[in-house]
mmCIF file of C-alpha atoms in Angstrom:
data_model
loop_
_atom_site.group_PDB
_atom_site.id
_atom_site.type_symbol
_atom_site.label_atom_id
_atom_site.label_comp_id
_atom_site.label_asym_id
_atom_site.label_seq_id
_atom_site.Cartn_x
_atom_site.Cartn_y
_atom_site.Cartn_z
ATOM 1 C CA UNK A 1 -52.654 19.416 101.594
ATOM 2 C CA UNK A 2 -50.516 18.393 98.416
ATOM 3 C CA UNK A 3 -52.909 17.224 95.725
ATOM 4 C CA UNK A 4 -51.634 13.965 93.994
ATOM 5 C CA UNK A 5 -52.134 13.879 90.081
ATOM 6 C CA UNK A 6 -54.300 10.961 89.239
ATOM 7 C CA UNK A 7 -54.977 8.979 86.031
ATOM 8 C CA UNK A 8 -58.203 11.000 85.476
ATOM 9 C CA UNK A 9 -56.933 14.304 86.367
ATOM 10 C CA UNK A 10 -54.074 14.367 84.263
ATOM 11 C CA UNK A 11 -53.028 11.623 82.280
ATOM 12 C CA UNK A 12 -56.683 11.005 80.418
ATOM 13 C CA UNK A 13 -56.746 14.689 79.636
ATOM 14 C CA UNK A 14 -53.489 14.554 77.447
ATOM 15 C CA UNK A 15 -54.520 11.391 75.554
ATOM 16 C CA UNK A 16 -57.358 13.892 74.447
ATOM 17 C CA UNK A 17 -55.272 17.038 73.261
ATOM 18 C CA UNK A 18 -55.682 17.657 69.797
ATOM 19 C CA UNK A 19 -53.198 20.253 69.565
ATOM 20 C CA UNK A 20 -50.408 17.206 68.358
ATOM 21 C CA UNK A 21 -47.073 19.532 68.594
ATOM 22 C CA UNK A 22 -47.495 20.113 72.110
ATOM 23 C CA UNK A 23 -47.860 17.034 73.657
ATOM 24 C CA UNK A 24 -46.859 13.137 74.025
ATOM 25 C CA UNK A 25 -50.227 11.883 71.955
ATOM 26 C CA UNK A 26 -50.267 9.560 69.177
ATOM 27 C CA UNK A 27 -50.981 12.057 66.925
ATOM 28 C CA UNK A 28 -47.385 14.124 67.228
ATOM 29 C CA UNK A 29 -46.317 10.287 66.636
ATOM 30 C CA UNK A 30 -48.030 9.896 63.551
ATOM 31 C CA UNK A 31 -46.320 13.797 62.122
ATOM 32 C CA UNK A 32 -42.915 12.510 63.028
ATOM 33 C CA UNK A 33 -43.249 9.676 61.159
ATOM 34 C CA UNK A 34 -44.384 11.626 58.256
ATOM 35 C CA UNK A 35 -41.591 13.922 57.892
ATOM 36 C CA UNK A 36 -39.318 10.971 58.787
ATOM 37 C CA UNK A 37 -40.234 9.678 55.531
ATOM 38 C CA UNK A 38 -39.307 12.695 53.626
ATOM 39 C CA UNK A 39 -35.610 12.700 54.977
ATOM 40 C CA UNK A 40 -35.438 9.144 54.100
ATOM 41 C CA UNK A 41 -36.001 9.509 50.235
ATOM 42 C CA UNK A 42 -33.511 12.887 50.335
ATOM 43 C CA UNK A 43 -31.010 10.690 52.215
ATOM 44 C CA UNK A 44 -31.577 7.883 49.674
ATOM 45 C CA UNK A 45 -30.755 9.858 46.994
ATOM 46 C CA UNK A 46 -27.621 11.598 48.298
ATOM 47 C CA UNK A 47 -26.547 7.894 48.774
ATOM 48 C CA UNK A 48 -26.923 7.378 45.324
ATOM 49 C CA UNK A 49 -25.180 10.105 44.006
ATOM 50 C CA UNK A 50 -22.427 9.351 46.472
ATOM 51 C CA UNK A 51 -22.117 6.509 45.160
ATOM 52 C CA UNK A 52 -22.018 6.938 41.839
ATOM 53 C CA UNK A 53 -19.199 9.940 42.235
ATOM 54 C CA UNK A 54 -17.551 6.948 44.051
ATOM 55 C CA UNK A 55 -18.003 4.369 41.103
ATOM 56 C CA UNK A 56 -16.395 7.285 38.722
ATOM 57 C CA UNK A 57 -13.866 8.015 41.083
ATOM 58 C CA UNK A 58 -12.620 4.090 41.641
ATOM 59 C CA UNK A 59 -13.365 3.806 37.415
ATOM 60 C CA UNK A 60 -11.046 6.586 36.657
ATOM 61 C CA UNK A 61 -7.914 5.291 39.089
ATOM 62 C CA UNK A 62 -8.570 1.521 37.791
ATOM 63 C CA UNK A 63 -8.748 3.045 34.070
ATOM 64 C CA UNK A 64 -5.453 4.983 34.305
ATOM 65 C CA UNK A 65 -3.073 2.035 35.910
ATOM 66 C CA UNK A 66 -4.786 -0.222 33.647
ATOM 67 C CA UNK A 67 -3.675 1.897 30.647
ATOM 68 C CA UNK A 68 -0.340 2.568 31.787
ATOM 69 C CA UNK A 69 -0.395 -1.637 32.253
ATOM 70 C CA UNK A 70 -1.036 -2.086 29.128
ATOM 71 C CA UNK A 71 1.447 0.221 27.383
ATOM 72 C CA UNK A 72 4.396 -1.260 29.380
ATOM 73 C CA UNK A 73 2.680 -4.817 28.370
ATOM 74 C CA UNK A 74 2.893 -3.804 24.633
ATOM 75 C CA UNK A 75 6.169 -2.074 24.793
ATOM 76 C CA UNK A 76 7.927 -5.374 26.231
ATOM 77 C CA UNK A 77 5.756 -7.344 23.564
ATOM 78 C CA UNK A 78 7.028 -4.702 20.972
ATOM 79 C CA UNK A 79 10.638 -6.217 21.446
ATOM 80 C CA UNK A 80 9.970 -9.807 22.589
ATOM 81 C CA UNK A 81 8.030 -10.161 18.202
ATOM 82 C CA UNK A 82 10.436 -8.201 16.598
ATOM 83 C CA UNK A 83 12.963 -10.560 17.964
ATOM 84 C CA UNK A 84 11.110 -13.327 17.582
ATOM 85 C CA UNK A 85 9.808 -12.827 14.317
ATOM 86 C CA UNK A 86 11.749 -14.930 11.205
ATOM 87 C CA UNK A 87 11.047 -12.248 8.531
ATOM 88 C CA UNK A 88 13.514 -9.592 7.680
ATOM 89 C CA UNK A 89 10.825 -7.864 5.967
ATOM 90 C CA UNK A 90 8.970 -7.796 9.390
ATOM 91 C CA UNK A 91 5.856 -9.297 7.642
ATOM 92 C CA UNK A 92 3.389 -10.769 10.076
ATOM 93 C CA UNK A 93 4.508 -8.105 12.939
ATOM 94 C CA UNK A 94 1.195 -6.360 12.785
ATOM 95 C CA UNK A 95 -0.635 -9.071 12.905
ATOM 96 C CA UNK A 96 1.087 -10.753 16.282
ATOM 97 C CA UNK A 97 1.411 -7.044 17.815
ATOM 98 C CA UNK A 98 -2.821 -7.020 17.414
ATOM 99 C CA UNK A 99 -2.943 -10.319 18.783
ATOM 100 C CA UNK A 100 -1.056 -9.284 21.725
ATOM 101 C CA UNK A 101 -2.955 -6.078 22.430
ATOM 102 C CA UNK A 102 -6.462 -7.617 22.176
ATOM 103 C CA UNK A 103 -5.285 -10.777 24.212
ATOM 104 C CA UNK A 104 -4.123 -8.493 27.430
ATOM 105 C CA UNK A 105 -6.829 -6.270 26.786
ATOM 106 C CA UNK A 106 -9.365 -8.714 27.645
ATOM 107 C CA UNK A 107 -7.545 -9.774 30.542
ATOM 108 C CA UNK A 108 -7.497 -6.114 31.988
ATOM 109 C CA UNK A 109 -11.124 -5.759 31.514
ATOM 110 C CA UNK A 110 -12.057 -8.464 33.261
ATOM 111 C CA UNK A 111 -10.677 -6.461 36.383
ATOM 112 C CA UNK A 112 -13.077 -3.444 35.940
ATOM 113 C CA UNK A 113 -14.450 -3.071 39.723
ATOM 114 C CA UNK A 114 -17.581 -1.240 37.954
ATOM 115 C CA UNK A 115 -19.529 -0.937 34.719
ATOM 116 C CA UNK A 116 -18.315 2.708 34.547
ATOM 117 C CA UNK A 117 -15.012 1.481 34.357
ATOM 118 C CA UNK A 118 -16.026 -1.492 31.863
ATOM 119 C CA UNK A 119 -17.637 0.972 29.331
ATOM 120 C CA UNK A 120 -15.122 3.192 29.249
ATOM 121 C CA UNK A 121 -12.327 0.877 28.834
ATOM 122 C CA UNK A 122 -13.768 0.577 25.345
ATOM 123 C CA UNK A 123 -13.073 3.834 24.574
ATOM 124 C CA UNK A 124 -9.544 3.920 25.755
ATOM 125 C CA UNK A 125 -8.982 0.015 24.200
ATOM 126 C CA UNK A 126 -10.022 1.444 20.767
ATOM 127 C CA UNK A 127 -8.194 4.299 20.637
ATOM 128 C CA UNK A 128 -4.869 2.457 22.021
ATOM 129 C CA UNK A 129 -5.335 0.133 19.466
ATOM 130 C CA UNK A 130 -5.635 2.453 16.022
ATOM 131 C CA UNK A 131 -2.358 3.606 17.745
ATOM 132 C CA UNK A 132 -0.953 0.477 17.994
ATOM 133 C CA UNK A 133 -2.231 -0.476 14.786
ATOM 134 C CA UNK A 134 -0.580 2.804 13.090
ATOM 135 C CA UNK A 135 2.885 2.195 14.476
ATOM 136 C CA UNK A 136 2.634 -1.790 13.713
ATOM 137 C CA UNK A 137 2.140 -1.233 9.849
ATOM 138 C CA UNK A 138 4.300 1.565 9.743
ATOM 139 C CA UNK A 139 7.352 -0.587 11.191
ATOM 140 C CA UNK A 140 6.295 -3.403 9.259
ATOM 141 C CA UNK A 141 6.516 -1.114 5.654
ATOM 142 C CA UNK A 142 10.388 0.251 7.023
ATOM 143 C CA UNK A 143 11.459 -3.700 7.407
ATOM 144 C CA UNK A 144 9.703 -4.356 3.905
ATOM 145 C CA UNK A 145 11.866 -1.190 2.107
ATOM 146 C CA UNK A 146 14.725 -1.856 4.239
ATOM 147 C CA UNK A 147 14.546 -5.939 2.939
ATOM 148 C CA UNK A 148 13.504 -4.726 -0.660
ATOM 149 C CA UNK A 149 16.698 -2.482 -0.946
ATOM 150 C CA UNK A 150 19.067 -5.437 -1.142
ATOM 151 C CA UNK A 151 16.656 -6.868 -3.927
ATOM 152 C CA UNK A 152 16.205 -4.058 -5.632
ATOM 153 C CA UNK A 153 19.826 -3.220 -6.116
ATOM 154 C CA UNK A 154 20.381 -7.132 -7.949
ATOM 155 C CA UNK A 155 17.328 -5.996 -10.340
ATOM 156 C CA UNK A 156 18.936 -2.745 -10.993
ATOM 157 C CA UNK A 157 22.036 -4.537 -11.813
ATOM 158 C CA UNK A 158 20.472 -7.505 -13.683
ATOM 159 C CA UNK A 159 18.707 -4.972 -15.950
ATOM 160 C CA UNK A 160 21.588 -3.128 -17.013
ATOM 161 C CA UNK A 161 23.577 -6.474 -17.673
ATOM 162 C CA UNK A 162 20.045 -6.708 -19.888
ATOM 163 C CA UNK A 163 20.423 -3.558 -21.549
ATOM 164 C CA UNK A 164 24.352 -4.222 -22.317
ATOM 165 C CA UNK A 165 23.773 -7.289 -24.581
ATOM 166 C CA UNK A 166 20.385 -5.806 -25.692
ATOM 167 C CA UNK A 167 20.802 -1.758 -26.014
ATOM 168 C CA UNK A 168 17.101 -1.493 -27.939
ATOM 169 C CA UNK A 169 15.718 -3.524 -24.498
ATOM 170 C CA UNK A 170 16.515 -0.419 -22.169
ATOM 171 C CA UNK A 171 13.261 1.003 -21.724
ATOM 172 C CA UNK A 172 11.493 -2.220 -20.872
ATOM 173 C CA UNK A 173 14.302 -2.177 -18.317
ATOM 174 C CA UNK A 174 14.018 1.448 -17.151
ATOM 175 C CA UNK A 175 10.003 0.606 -17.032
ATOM 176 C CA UNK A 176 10.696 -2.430 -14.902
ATOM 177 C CA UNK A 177 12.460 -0.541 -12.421
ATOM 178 C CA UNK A 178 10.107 2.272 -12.372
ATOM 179 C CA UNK A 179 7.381 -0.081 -11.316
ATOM 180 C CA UNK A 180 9.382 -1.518 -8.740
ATOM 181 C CA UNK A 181 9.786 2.782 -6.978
ATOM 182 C CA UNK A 182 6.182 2.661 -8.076
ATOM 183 C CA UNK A 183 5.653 -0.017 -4.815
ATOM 184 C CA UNK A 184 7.115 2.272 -2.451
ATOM 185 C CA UNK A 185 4.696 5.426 -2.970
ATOM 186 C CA UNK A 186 1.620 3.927 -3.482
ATOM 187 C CA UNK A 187 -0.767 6.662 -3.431
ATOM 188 C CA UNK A 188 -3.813 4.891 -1.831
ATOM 189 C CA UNK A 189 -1.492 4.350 1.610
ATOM 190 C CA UNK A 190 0.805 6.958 2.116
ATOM 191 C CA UNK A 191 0.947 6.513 5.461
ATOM 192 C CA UNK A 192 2.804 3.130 5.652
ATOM 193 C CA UNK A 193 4.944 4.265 2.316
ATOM 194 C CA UNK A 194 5.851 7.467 4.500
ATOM 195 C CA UNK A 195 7.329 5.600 6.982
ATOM 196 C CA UNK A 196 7.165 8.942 9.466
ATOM 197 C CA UNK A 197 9.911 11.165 6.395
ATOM 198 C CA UNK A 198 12.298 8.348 6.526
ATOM 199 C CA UNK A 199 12.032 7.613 2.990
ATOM 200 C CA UNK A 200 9.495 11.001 1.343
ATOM 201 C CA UNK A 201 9.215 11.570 -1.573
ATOM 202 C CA UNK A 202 12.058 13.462 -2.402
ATOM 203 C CA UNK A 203 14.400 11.135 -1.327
ATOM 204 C CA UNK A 204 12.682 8.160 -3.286
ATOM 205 C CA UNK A 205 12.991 10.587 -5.998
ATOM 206 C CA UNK A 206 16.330 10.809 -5.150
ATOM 207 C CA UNK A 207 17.118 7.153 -4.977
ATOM 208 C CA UNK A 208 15.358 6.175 -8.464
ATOM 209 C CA UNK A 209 17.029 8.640 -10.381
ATOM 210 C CA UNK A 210 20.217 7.450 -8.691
ATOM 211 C CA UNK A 211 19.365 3.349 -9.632
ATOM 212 C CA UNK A 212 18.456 3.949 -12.896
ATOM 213 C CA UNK A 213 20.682 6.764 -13.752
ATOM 214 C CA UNK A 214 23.631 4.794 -13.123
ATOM 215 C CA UNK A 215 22.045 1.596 -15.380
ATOM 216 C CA UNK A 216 21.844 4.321 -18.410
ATOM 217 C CA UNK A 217 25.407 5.266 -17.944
ATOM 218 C CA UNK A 218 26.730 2.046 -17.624
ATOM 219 C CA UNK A 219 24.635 1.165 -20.921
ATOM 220 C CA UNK A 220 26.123 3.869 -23.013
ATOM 221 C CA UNK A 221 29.499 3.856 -21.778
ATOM 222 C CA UNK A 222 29.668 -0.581 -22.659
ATOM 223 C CA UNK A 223 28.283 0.715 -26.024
ATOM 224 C CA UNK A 224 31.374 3.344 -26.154
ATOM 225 C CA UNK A 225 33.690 0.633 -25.282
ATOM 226 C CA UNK A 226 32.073 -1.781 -28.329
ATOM 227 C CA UNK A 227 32.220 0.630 -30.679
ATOM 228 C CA UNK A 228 29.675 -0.686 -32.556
ATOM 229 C CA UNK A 229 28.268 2.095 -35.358
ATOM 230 C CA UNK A 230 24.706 1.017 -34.444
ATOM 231 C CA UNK A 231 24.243 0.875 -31.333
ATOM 232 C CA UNK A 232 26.438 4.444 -30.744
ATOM 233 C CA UNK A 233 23.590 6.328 -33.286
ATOM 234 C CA UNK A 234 21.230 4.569 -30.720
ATOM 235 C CA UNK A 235 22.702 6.113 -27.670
ATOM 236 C CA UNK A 236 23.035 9.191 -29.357
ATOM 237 C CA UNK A 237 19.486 9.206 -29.589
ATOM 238 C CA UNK A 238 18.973 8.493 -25.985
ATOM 239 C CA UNK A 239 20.815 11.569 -24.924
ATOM 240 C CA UNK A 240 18.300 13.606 -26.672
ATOM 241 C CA UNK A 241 15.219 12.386 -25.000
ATOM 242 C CA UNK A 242 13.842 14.082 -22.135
ATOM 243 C CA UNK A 243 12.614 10.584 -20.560
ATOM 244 C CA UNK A 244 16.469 9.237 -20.417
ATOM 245 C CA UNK A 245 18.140 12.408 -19.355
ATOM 246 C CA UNK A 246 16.122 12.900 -16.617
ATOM 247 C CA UNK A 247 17.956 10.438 -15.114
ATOM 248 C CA UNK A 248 21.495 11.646 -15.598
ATOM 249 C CA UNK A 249 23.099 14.217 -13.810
ATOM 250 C CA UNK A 250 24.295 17.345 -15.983
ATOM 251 C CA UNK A 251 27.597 16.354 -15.784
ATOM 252 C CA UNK A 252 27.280 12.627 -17.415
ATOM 253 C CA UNK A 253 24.809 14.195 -19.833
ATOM 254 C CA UNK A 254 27.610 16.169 -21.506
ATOM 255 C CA UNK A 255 30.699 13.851 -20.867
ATOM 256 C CA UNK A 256 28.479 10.870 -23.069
ATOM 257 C CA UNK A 257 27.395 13.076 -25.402
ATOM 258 C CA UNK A 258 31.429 13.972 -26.055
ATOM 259 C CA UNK A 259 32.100 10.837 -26.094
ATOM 260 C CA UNK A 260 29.568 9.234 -28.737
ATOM 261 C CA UNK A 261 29.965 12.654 -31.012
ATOM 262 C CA UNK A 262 34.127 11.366 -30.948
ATOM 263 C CA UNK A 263 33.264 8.131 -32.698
ATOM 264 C CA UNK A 264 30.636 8.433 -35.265
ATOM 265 C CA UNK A 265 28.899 10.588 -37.682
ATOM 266 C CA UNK A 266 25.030 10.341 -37.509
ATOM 267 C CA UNK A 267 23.515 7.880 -40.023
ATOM 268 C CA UNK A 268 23.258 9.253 -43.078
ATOM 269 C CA UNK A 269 20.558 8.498 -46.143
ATOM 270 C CA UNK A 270 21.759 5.332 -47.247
ATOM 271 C CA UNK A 271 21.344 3.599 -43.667
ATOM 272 C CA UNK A 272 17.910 4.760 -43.537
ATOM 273 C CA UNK A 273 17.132 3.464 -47.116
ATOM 274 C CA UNK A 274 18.942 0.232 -46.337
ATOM 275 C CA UNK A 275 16.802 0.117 -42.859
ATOM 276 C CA UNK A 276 13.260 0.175 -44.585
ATOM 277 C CA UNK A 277 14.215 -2.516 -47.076
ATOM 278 C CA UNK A 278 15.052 -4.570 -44.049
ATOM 279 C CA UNK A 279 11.586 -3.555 -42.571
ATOM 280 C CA UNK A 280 9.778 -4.814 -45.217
ATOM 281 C CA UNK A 281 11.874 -7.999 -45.893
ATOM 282 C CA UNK A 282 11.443 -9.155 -41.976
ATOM 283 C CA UNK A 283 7.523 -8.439 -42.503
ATOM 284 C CA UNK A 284 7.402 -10.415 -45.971
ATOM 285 C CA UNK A 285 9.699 -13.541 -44.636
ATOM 286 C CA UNK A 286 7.780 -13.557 -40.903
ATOM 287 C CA UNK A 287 4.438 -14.192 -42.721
ATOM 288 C CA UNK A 288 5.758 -16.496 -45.239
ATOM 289 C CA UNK A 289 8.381 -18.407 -43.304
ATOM 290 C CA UNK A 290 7.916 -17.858 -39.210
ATOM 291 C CA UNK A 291 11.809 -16.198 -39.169
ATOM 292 C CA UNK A 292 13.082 -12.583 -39.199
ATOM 293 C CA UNK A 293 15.969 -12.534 -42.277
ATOM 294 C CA UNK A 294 17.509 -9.267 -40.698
ATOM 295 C CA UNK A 295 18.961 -9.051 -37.170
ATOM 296 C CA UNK A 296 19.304 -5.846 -35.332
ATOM 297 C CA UNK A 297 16.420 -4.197 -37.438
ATOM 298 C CA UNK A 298 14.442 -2.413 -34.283
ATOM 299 C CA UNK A 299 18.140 -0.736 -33.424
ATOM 300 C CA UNK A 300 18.364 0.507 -36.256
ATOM 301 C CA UNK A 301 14.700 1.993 -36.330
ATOM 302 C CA UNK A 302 15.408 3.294 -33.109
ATOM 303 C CA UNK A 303 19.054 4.916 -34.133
ATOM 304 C CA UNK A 304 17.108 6.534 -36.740
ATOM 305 C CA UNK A 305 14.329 7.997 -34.713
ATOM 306 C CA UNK A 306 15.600 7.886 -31.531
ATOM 307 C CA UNK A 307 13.080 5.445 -28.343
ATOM 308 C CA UNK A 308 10.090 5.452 -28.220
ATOM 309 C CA UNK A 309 9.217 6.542 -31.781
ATOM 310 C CA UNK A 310 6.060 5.925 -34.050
ATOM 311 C CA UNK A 311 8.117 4.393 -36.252
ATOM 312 C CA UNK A 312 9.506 1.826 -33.794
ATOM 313 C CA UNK A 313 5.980 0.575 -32.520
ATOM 314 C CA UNK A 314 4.406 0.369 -35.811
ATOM 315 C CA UNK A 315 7.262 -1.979 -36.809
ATOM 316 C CA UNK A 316 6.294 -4.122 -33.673
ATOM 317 C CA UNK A 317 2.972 -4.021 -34.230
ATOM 318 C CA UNK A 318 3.552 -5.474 -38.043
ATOM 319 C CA UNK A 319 6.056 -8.144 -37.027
ATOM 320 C CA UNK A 320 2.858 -9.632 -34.462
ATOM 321 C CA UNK A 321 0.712 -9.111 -37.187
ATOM 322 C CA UNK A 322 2.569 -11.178 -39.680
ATOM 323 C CA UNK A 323 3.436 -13.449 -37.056
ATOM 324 C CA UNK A 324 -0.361 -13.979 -36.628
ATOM 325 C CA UNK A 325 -0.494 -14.006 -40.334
ATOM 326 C CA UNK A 326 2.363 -17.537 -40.465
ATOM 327 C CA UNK A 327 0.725 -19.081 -37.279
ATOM 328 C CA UNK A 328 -2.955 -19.555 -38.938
ATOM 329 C CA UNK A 329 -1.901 -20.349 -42.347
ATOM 330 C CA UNK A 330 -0.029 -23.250 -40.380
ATOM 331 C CA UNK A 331 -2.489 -24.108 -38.674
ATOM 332 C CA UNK A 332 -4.723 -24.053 -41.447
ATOM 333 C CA UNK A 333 -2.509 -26.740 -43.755
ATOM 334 C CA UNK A 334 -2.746 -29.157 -40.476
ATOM 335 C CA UNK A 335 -6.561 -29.524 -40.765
ATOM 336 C CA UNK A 336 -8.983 -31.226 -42.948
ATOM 337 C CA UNK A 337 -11.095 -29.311 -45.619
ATOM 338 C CA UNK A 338 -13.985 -29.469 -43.400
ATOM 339 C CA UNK A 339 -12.491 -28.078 -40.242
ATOM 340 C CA UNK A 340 -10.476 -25.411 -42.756
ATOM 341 C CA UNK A 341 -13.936 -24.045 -43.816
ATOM 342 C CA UNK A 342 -14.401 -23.528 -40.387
ATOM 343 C CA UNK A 343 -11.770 -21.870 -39.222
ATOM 344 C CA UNK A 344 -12.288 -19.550 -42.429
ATOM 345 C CA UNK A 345 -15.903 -19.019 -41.300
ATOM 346 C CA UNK A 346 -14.865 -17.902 -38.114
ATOM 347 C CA UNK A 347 -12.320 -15.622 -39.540
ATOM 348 C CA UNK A 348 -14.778 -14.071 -41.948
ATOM 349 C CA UNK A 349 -17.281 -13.264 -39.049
ATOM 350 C CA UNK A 350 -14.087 -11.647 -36.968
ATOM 351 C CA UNK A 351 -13.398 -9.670 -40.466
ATOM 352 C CA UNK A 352 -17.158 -8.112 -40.499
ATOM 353 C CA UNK A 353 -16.810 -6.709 -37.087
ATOM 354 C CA UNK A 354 -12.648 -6.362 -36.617
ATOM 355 C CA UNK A 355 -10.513 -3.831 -37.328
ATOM 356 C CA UNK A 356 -8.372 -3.627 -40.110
ATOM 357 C CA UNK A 357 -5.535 -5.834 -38.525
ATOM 358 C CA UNK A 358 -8.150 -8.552 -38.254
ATOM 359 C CA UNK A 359 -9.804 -8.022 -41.791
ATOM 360 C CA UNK A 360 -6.053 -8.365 -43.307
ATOM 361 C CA UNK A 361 -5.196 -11.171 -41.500
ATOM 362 C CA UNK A 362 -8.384 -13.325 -42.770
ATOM 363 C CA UNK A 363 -7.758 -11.775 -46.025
#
C-alpha cells in the first residue's frame, strides 16, 4: 500500500528545519536577502565608476572638437579684423582678437555635456588664450614698426634739414632720433619689440646707425659745399668724437675727414681769443639788455672744443642765468615799491638756502 505524504507528515516538518541552507524555510529566505544586499552596494559602485570613466571619456571627445572649433573660429576671425581693422598700425587688433576668443568661448562652454568637461575647458580656454594673446600683441607691435618706418624716415630727414641750417643743433637731432630706436627695444617688453627676430637687435642696430649715419654725412658734406670757416672747424671736430663716428662707416669717416683737412687750417689763437671776448660780451648784454650782440658764438665754442664739451654747457648754462638775471630786474621796474620789497624778500630767502646760481642772481 503506497503511503500518501500528508500536511503533517511532511510539509509541517520542513517549516521546522533549522538547518536554513538545506531547505525551502523562511529562514534560507531571510540569508538570501542578506547577501543580496551586499552585491547590490558592489554593483552600485561599479556603476559609479562606470560612469564616471564614461563622463571623462564623453569630456575628453567634447573637449578636443571643441578646441579644434575654436582654433578654426579664431583663425577665420584672425583675417576677417585684420581686414577689417582701419589702422595701419594694427592698433586695437588685440583687443577685438580677445573679444572674439572670449565671446565663442562662452558659447562652446555652454555645450559641455558634463562638469568634467566644464572644468576642464578652463584650463584649455586659459591657456588658448595667453596664446592668442601672445600672437595678438606681437602682430599688433610688427604693424606699429612697419607704420612707424614711413614716419620715422620724414623725422630722419627733417632733422638733418635741422642740422644743415643749424650745424651746432646736431646732437639734439642725433638725440631725437635715438629716442625714437629707443621705442622699438624697450627693455621692459621684449617680447612684442622682438617681433619673433624680425627686427633683433642687431638689425635695429643696423638700421639706426644707417638713419642717422646718413643725417651726419649729409650735415658735413652741406657744410663742405658752404665753405663756411666755422662751421668746417666744427665738423672737423665731429669726426674726432667717438659718439659721431660711430655712426659712419670707415669709409665716409676718412673721405670727410679729406675733405674738411682740403679747405681749412684749424683755428688758430686769435679765434679762440676773439671767441671768449664774444662769451663774455653775450653774457654782459643778455643781463643788461635781453639780446645776444654776437651770433654764431656756441659754433664757435664748439669748433674750438669739439660737441659736447665743458666749455660749451657752461656757456649755456650762463646765457639762462643772465637771462634769469634781465627777466627779474624787468619784472622788478614793473612793480610798486611795496610789491618790489617783496619780491626781494623772497629772493633773499631763495639766496640763504640756493646754490650759487640763485645767490648771484638775487645779488
Amino acid at each position: 500500500m503506497v503511503k500518501i505524504p500528508t500536511y503533517d507528515s511532511e510539509f509541517k516538518k520542513r517549516t521546522t528545519v533549522t538547518n536554513t541552507y538545506k531547505g525551502f524555510s523562511g529562514g534560507e529566505i531571510q540569508v538570501a536577502s542578506q547577501r543580496a544586499d551586499i552585491d547590490f552596494k558592489s554593483l552600485a559602485g561599479t556603476i559609479d565608476k562606470y560612469d564616471k570613466v564614461k563622463k571623462e571619456r564623453e569630456g575628453k571627445v567634447w573637449l578636443s572638437k571643441s578646441k579644434s572649433d575654436l582654433k578654426i573660429w579664431m583663425t577665420n576671425e584672425e583675417i576677417r579684423i585684420k581686414k577689417e581693422n582701419p589702422n595701419l598700425d594694427g592698433d586695437g587688433h588685440t583687443k577685438m582678437m580677445i573679444e572674439s576668443f572670449k565671446k565663442k568661448s562662452d558659447e562652446l562652454k555652454k555645450t559641455a555635456p558634463n562638469k568634467w568637461a566644464s572644468d576642464n575647458w578652463e584650463i584649455s580656454h586659459n591657456e588658448m588664450l595667453a596664446t592668442t594673446y601672445s600672437e595678438s600683441t606681437l602682430y599688433e607691435a610688427q604693424k606699429t614698426v612697419e607704420a612707424d618706418e614711413e614716419k620715422i624716415n620724414e623725422a630722419a630727414k627733417s632733422a638733418t634739414e635741422a642740422s644743415m641750417l643749424k650745424p651746432h643743433t646736431i646732437t639734439e637731432q642725433i638725440e631725437d632720433l635715438e629716442k625714437i630706436f629707443d621705442t622699438w627695444d624697450d627693455k621692459k617688453t621684449p617680447e612684442i619689440e622682438g617681433m619673433a627676430g624680425r627686427i633683433n637687435a642687431a638689425l635695429l642696430k643696423e638700421k639706426k646707425n644707417a638713419v642717422i649715419g646718413k643725417m651726419i654725412k649729409d650735415t658735413i658734406e652741406t657744410i663742405i659745399q658752404r665753405g663756411d670757416e666755422l662751421e668746417i672747424e666744427m665738423a672737423k671736430k665731429w669726426l674726432t668724437n667717438k659718439y659721431y663716428t660711430k655712426y659712419l662707416e670707415v669709409d665716409d669717416q676718412q673721405s670727410l675727414t679729406k675733405q674738411l683737412d682740403s679747405k681749412k687750417k684749424e683755428v688758430g689763437g686769435q679765434f679762440i681769443s676773439d671767441t671768449e671776448d664774444m662769451v663774455e660780451s653775450n653774457l654782459n648784454s643778455m643781463k643788461s639788455t635781453g639780446v645776444l650782440q654776437h651770433e654764431k658764438v656756441l659754433e664757435r665754442i664748439i669748433a674750438i672744443n669739439g660737441p659736447d664739451s665743458k666749455a660749451e654747457a657752461e656757456y649755456k648754462k650762463k646765457l639762462i642765468m643772465a637771462k634769469t638775471m634781465f627777466n627779474n630786474k624787468k619784472e622788478l621796474s614793473l612793480k610798486t615799491e611795496k610789491e618790489q620789497n617783496e619780491m626781494i624778500a623772497e629772493w633773499r630767502e631763495k639766496a640763504k638756502t640756493g646754490d650759487n646760481d640763485t645767490k648771484l642772481i638775487y645779488e
